CSV table of C-alpha atoms in Angstrom, one decimal:
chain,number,residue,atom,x,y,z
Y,1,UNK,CA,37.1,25.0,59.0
Y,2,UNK,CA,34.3,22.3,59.5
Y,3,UNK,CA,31.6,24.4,59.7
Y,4,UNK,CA,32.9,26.6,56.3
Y,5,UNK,CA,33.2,23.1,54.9
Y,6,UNK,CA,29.2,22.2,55.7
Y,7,UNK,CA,28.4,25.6,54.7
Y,8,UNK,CA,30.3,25.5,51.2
Y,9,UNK,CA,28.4,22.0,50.6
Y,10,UNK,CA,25.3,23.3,51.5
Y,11,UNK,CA,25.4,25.8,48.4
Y,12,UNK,CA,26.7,23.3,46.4
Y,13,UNK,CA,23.3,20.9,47.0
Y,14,UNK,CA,21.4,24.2,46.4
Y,15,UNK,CA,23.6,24.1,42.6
Y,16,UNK,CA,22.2,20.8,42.5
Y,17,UNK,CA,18.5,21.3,43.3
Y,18,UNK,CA,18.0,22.5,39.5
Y,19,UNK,CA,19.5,19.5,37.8
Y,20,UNK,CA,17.3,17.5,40.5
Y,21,UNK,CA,14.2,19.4,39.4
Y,22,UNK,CA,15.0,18.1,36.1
Y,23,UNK,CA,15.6,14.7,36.5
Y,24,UNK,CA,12.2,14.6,37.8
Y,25,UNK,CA,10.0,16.5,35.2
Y,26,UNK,CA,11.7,14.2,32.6
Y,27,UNK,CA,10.3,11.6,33.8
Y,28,UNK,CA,6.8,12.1,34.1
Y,29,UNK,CA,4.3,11.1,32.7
Y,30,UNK,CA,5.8,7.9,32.5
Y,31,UNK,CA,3.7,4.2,32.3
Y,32,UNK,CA,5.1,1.0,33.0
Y,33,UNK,CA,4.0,-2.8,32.5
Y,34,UNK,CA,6.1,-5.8,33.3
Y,35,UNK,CA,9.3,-3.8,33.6
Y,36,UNK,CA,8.5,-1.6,30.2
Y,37,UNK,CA,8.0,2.2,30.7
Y,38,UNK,CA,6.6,4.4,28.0
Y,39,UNK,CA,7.7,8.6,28.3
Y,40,UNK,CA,4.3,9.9,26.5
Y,41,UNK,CA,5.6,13.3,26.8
Y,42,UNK,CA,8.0,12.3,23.5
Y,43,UNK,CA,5.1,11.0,21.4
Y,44,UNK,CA,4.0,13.6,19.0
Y,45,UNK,CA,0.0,12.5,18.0
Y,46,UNK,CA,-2.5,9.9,19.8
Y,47,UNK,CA,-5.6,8.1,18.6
Y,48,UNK,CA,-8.2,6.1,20.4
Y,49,UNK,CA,-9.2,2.4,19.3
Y,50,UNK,CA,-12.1,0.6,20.5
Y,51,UNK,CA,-12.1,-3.3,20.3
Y,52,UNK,CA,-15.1,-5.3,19.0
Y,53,UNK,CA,-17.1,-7.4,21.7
Y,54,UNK,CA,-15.7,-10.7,22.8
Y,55,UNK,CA,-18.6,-12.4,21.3
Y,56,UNK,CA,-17.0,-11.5,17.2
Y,57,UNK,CA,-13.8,-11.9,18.1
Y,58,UNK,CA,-11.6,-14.6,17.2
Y,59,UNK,CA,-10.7,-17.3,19.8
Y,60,UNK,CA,-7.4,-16.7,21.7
Y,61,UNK,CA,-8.4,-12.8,22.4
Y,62,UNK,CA,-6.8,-11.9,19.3
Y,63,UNK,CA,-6.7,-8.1,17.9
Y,64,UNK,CA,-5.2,-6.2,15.5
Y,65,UNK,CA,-4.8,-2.4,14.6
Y,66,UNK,CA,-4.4,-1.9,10.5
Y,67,UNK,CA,-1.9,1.2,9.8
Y,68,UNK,CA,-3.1,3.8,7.7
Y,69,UNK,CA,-1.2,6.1,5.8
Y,70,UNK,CA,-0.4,8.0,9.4
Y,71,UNK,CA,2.1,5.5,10.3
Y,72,UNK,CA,4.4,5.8,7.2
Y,73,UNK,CA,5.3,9.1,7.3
Y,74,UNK,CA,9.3,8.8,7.4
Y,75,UNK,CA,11.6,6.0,5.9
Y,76,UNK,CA,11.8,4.3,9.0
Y,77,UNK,CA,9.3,1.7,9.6
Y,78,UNK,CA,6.8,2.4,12.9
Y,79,UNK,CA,6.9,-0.5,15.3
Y,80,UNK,CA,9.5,0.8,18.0
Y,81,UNK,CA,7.9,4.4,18.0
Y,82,UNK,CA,4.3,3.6,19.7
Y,83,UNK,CA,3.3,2.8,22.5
Y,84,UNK,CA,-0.1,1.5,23.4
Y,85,UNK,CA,-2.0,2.2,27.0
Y,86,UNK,CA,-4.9,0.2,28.2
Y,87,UNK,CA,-7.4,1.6,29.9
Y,88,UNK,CA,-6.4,0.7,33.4
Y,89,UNK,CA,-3.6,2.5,32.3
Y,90,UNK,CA,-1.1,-0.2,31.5
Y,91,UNK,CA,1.3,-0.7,28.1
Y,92,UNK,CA,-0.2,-3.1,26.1
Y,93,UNK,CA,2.7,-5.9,24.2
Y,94,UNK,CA,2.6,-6.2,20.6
Y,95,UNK,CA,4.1,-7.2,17.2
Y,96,UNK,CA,3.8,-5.5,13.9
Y,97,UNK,CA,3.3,-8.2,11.4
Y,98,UNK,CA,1.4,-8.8,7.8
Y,99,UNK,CA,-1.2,-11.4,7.5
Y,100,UNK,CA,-1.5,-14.4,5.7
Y,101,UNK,CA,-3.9,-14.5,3.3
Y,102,UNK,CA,-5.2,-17.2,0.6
Y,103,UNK,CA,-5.8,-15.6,-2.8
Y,104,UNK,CA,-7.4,-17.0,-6.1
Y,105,UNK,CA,-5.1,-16.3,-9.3
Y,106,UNK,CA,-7.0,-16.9,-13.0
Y,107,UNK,CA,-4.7,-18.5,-15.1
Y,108,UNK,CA,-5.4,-18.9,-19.2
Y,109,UNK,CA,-5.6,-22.5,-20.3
Y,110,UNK,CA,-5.8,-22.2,-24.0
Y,111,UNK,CA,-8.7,-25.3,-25.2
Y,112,UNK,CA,-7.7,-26.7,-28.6
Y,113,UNK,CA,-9.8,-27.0,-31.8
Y,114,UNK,CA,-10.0,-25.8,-35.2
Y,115,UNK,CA,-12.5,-23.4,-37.3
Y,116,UNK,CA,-14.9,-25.9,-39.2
Y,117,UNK,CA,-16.5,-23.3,-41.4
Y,118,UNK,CA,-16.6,-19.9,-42.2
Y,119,UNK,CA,-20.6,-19.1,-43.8
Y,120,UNK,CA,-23.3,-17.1,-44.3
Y,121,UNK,CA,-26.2,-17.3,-42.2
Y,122,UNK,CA,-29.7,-17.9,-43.8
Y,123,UNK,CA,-29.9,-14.2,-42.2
Y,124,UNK,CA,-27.5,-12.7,-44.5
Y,125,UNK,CA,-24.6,-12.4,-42.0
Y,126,UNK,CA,-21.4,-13.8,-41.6
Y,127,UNK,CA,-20.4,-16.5,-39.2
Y,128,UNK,CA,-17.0,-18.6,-38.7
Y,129,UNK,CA,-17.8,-21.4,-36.2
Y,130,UNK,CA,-15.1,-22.8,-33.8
Y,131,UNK,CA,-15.2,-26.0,-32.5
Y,132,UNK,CA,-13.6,-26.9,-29.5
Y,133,UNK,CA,-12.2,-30.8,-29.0
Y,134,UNK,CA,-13.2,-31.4,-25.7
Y,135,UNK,CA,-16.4,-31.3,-24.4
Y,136,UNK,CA,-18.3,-29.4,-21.6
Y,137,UNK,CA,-15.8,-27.0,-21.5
Y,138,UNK,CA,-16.2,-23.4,-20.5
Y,139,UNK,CA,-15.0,-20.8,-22.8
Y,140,UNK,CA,-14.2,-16.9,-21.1
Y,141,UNK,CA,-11.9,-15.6,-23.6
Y,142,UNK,CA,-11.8,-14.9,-27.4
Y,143,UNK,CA,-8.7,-13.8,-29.4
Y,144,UNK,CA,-8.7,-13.0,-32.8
Y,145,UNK,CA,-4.7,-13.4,-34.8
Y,146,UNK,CA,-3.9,-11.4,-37.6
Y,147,UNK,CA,-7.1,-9.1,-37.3
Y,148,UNK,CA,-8.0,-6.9,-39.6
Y,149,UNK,CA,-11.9,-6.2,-38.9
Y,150,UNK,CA,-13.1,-2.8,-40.0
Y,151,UNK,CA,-13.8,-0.4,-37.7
Y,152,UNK,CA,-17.2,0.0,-36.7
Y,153,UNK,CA,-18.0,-3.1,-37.6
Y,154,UNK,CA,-20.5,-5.3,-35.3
Y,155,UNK,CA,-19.7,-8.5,-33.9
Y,156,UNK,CA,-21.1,-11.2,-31.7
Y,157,UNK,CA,-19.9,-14.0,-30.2
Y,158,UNK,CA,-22.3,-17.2,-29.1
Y,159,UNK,CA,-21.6,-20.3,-28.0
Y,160,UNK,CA,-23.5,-24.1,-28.5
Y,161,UNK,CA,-23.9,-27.3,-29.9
Y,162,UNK,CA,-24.8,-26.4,-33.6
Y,163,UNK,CA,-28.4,-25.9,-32.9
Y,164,UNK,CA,-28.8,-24.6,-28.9
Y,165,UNK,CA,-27.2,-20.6,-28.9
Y,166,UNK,CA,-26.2,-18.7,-25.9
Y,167,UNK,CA,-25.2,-15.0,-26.6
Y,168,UNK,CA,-22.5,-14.0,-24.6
Y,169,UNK,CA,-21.9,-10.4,-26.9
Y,170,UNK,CA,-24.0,-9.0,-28.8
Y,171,UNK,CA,-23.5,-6.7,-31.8
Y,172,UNK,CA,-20.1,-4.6,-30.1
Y,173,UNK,CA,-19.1,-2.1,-32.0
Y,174,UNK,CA,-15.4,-2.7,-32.8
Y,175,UNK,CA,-12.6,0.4,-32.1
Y,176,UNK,CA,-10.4,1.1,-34.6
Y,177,UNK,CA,-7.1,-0.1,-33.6
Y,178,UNK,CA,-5.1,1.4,-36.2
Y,179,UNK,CA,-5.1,4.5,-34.2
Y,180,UNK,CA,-2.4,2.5,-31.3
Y,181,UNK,CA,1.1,2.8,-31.9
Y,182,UNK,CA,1.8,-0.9,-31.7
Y,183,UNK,CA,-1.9,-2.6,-32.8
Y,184,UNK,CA,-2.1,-5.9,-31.4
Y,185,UNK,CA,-4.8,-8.8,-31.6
Y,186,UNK,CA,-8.0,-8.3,-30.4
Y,187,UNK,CA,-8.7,-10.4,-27.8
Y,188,UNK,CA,-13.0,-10.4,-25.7
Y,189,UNK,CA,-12.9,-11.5,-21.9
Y,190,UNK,CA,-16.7,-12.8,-22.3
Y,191,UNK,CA,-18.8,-10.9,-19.7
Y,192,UNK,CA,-20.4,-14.1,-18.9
Y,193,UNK,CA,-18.6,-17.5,-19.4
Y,194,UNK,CA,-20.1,-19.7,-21.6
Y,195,UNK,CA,-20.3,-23.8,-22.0
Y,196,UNK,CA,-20.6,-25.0,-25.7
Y,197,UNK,CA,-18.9,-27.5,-28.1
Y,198,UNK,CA,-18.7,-24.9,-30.6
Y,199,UNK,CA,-18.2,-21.1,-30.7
Y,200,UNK,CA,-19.7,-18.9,-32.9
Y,201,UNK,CA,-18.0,-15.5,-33.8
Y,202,UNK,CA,-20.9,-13.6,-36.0
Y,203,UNK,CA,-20.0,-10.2,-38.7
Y,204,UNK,CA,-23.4,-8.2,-38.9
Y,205,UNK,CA,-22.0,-6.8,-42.2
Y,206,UNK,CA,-19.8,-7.5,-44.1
Y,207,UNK,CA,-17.5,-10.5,-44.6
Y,208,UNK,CA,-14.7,-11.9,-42.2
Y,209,UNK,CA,-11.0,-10.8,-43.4
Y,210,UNK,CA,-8.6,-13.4,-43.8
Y,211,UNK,CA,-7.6,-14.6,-40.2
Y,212,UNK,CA,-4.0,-16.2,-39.0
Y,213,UNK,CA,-6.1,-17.9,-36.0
Y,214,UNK,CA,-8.9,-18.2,-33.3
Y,215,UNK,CA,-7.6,-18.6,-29.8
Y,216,UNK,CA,-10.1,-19.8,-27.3
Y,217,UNK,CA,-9.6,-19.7,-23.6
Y,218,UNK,CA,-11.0,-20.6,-20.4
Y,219,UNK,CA,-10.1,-19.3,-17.3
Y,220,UNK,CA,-9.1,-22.1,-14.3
Y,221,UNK,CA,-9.3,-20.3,-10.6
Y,222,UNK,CA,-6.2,-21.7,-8.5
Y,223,UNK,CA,-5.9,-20.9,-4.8
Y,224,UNK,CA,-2.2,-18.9,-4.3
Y,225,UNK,CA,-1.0,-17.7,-0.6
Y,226,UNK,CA,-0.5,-13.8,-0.3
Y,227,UNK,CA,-0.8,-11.1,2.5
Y,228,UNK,CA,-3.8,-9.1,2.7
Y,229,UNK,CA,-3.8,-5.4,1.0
Y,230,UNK,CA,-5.1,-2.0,1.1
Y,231,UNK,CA,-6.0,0.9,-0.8
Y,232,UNK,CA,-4.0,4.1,0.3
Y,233,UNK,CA,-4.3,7.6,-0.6
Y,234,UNK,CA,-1.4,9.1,-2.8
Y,235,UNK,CA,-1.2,12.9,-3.5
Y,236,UNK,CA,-1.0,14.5,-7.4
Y,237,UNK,CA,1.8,16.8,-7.4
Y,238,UNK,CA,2.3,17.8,-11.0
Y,239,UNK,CA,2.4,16.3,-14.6
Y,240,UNK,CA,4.1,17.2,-17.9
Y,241,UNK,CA,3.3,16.5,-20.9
Y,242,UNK,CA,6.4,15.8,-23.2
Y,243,UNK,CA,6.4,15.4,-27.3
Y,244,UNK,CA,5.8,11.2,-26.5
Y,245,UNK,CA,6.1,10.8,-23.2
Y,246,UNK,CA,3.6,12.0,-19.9
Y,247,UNK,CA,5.4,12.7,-16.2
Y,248,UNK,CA,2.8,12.5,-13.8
Y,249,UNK,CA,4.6,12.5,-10.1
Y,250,UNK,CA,2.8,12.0,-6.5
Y,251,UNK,CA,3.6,11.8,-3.0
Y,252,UNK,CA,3.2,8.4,-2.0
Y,253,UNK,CA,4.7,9.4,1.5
Y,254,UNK,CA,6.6,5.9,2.0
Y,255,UNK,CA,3.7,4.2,2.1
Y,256,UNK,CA,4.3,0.0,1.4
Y,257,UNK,CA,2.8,0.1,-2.5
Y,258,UNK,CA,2.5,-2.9,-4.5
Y,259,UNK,CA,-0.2,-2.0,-6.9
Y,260,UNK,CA,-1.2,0.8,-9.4
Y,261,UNK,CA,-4.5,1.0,-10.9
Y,262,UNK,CA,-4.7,3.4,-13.6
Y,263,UNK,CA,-7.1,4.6,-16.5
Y,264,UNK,CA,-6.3,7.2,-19.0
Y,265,UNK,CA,-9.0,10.2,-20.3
Y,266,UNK,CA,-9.1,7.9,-23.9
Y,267,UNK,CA,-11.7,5.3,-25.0
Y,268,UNK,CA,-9.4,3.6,-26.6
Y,269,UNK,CA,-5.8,3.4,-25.7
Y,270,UNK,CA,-2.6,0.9,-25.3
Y,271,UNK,CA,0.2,2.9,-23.8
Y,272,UNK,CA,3.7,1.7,-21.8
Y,273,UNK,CA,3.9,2.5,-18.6
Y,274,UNK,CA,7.2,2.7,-16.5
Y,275,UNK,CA,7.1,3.4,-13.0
Y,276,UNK,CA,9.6,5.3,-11.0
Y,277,UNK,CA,10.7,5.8,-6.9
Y,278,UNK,CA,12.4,8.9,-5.0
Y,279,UNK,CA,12.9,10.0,-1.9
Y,280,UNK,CA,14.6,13.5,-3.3
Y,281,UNK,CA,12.4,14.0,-6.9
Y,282,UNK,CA,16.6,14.1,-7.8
Y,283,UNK,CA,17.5,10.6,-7.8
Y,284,UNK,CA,14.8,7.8,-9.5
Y,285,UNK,CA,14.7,4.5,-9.2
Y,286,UNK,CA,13.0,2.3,-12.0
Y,287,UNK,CA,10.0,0.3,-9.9
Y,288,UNK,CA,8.6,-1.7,-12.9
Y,289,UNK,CA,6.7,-1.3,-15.7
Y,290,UNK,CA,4.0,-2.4,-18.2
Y,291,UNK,CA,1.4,-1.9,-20.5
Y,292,UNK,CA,-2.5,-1.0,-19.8
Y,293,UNK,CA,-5.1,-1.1,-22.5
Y,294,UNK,CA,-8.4,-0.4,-23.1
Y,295,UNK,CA,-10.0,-2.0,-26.5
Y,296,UNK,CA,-13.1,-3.1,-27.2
Y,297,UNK,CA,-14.4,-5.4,-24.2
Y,298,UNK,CA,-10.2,-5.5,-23.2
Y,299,UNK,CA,-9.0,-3.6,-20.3
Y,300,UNK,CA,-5.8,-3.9,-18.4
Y,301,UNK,CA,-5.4,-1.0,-15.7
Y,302,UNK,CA,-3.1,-2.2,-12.9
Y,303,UNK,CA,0.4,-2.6,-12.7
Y,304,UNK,CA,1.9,-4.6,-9.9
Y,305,UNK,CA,5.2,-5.0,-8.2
Y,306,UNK,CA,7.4,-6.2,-5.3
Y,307,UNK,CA,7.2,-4.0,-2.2
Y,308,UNK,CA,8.5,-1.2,-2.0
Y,309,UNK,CA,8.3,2.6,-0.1
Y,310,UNK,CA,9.3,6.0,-1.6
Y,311,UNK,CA,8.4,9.8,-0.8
Y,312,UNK,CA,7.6,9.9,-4.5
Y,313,UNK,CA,6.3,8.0,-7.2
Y,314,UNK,CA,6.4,9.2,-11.0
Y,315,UNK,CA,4.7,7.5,-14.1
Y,316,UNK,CA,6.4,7.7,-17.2
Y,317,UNK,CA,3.5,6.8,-19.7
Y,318,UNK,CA,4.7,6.8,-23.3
Y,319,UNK,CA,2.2,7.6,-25.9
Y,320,UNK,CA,2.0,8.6,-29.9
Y,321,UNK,CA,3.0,12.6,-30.7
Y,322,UNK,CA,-0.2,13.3,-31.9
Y,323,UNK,CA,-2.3,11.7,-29.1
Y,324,UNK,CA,-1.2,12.9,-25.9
Y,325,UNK,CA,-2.9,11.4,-22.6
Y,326,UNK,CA,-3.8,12.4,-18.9
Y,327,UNK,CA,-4.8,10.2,-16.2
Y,328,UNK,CA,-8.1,9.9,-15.4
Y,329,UNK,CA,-7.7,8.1,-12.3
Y,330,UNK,CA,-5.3,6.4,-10.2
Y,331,UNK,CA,-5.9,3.9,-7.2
Y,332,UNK,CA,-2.7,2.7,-5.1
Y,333,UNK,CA,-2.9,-0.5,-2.8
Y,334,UNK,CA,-0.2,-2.0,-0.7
Y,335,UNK,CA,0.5,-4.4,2.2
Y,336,UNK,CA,-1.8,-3.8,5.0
Y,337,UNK,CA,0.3,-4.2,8.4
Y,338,UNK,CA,-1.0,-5.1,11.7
Y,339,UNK,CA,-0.2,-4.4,15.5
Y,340,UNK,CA,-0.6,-7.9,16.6
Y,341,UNK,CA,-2.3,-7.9,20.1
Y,342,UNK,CA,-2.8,-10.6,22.2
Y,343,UNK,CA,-4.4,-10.7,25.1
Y,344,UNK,CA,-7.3,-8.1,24.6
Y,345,UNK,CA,-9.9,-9.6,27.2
Y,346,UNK,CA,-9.8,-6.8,29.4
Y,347,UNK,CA,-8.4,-4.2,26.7
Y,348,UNK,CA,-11.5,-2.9,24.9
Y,349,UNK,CA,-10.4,0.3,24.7
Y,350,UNK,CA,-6.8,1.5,23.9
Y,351,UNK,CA,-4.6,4.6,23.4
Y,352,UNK,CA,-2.0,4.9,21.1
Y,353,UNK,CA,0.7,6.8,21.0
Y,354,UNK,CA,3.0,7.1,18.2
Y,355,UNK,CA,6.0,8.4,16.3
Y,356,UNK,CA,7.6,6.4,13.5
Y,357,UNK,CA,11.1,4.7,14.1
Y,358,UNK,CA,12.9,1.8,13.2
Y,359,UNK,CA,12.0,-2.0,13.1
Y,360,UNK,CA,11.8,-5.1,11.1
Y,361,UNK,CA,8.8,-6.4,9.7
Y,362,UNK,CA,7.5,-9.6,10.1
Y,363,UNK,CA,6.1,-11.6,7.0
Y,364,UNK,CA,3.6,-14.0,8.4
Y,365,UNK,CA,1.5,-14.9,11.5
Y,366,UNK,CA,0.1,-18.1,12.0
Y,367,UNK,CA,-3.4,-16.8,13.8
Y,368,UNK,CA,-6.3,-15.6,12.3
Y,369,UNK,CA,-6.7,-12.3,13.2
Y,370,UNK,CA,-9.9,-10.1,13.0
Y,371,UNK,CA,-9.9,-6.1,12.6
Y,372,UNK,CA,-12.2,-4.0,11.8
Y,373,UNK,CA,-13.2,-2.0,14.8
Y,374,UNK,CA,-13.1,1.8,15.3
Y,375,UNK,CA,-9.8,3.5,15.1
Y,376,UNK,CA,-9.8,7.5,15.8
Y,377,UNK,CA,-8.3,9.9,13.4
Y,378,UNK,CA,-4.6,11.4,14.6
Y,379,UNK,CA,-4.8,13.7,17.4
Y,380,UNK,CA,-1.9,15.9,18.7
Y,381,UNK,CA,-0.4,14.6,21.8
Y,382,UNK,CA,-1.3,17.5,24.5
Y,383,UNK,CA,1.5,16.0,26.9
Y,384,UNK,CA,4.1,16.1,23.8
Y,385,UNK,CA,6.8,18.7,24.8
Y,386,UNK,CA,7.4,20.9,22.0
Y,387,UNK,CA,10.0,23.1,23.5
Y,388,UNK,CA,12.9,20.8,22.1
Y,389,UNK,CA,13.2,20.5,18.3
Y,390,UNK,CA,14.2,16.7,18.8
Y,391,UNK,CA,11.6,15.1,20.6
Y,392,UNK,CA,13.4,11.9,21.2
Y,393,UNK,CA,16.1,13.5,22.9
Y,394,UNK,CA,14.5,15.1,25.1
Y,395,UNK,CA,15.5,13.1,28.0
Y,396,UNK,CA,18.8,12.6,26.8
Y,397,UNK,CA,19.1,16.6,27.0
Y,398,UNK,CA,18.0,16.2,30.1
Y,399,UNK,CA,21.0,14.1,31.2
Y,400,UNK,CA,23.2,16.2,29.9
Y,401,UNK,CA,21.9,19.3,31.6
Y,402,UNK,CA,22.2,17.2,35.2
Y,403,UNK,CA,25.5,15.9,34.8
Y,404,UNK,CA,26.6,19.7,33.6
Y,405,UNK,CA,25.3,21.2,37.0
Y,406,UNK,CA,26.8,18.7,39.2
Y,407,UNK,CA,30.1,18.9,37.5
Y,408,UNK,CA,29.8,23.0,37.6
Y,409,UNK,CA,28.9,22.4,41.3
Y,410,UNK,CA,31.7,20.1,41.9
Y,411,UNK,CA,34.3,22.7,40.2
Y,412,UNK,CA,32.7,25.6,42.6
Y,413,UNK,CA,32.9,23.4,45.9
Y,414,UNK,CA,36.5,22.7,45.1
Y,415,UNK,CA,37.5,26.1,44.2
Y,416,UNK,CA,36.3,27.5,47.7
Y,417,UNK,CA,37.5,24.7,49.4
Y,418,UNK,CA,41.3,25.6,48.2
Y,419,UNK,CA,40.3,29.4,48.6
Y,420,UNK,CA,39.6,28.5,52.3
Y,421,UNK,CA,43.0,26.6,52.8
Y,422,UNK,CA,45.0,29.1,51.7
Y,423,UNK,CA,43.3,31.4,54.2
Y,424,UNK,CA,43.7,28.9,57.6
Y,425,UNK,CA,46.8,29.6,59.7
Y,426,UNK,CA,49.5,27.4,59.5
Y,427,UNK,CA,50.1,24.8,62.9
């Protein structure tokens, strides 16, 4: 009876062997660092990064890797799915954060004054002089109220102290605004900001039309804190062009966007512009939206938003029924995020592999962080088993398989066992 026993368990150990087989194969290639273990076999791509020299980097052995567009590919947000190998080998800690960043807003601070004259020149043309209340002040924007200048007509805008002219434009053509659906006042960012007491607006022909008001503007720099951004690539799908509206959708591929910079194929043009998100081209979701112009020296081509990450993007861009538009060209930006890596004296040269899952972004970072060294384009993982559909549960399948076999094994050792009682002669 013993020895049928030892014989019974010895074919239920050689059940076993396959499910022991697995458990091992599942686990390799496996890399661990301070109790972390990375499976590379269920990361689908790879890419190479080399670190700048120690001598440009910034104290603290500070790094960072900027995503591309690579890293956005799902809904779910790619800290947890990488895993990053140093050369010796090792996993490498880090965070996924954005970084602080000080930007410079313009804001319009509108100077006061009145118009002192409106005359003609000993030239023959016709001038209204502006003059501003407060001295040594410098003027970068012009609007004209209640306009109603000819088109075609050729003005040019100086500014001085009634005998001393600097030209800041000279003899620009005017559009014909009448041709916008909703005309508005013409307003002239100055190419070059001038300083002068009083501003001179000059009519090559012709006489000035009766004006509600002169607006004059300088422009005051203020420091504002951001995160740094990016340009990304989006994808043109398909447009159509309705009686006064144009859809024009893209893949944006759930890439952070925060920005649109757009220009139309017109010379002249002042068109609404909603923007739209979908993950399904079913279902939209209103993003924001805005106007963009183009008149005269006055161009507005960017729309900006809050954050925000979609498979699709479509532009709704109203426009009159006899005029319809097409984009020209289109520029997306969004938040640039960073793997955060600390450390990186001895971790020139790191491996990344990758497959987006879920995490939390952090907003800020109080380092200075430099990047800008070579990252490699996305290679396919040659170690990436492809023979399961779901690649992160793999080893999970694995599992499953082991505990199966044991449990058939188990069943099969106790059958025979009972088989063989039933056969032994009662005492």
């Amino acid at each position: 009876m013993i020895n049928k026993v030892k014989s019974m368990l010895k074919g239920g150990a050689f059940l076993l062997r396959p499910g022991i087989f697995l458990l091992f194969s599942a686990a390799l290639p496996l890399f661990a660092d301070n109790g972390k273990v990375c499976d590379l076999s269920t990361f689908s791509h790879v890419r190479s990064a080399i670190l700048p020299d120690m001598e440009k980097c910034l104290p603290e052995d500070t790094f960072s890797i900027v995503l591309d567009e690579t890293f956005f590919s799902t809904p779910e947000n790619p800290a947890n799915g990488i895993c990053i190998i140093d050369k010796a080998g090792k996993t490498v800690p880090f965070e996924l954060k954005k970084i602080p960043e000080t930007l410079e807003t313009i804001r319009e601070n509108q100077l006061t004054g009145r118009i002192v004259r409106n005359q003609q020149l000993p030239d023959g043309r016709n001038a209204i002089d502006f003059e501003i209340d407060e001295n040594n002040k410098t003027v970068s924007l012009i609007e004209l109220v209640g306009d109603k200048l000819p088109a075609g007509s050729q003005l040019t805008i100086a500014a001085g102290d009634g005998k001393n002219w600097q030209i800041a434009v000279d003899k620009l053509k005017l559009s014909d605004i009448t041709q916008l659906a909703d005309p508005v006042n013409r307003r002239f960012p100055l190419p070059v900001p001038l300083q002068g007491k009083i501003v001179r607006l000059i009519l090559e022909k012709g006489r000035f039309p009766a004006l509600e008001a002169v607006r004059v503007f300088e422009h005051q720099r203020e420091p504002a804190q951001g995160t740094f951004t990016r340009s990304y690539n989006i994808t043109h799908l398909g447009s159509r062009n309705g009686k006064t509206v144009l859809k024009t959708i893209y893949n944006a591929n759930y890439i952070p966007l925060t920005r649109l910079k757009l220009q139309l194929d017109k010379e002249l043009y002042l068109n609404k512009v909603t923007v739209l998100g979908s993950n399904d081209r079913r279902k939209w979701q209103e993003i924001s939206s805005g106007s963009i112009r183009k008149v005269d020296l006055d161009e507005v081509d960017s729309l900006d938003f809050p954050e925000c990450r979609y498979k699709y993007i479509m532009l709704c861009i109203e426009h009159m029924a006899n005029a319809p538009v097409k984009v020209r060209n289109i520029r997306a930006y969004g938040s640039a995020y960073h793997y955060i890596i600390n450390g990186g004296k001895d971790r020139k040269e790191l491996t990344l592999y990758y497959n987006p899952a879920t995490a939390v972004y952090s907003e800020e970072i109080n380092i200075p962080v430099k990047a800008g060294y070579g990252i490699s384009h996305p290679q396919p993982n040659k170690l990436h088993k492809t023979g399961v559909r779901d690649r992160a549960s793999w080893n999970h399948l694995a599992g499953v398989l082991i505990v199966l076999l044991a449990f058939i094994s188990a069943m099969v050792l106790t059958a025979q066992v009972k088989r063989s009682d039933k056969l032994l002669p009662e005492d």
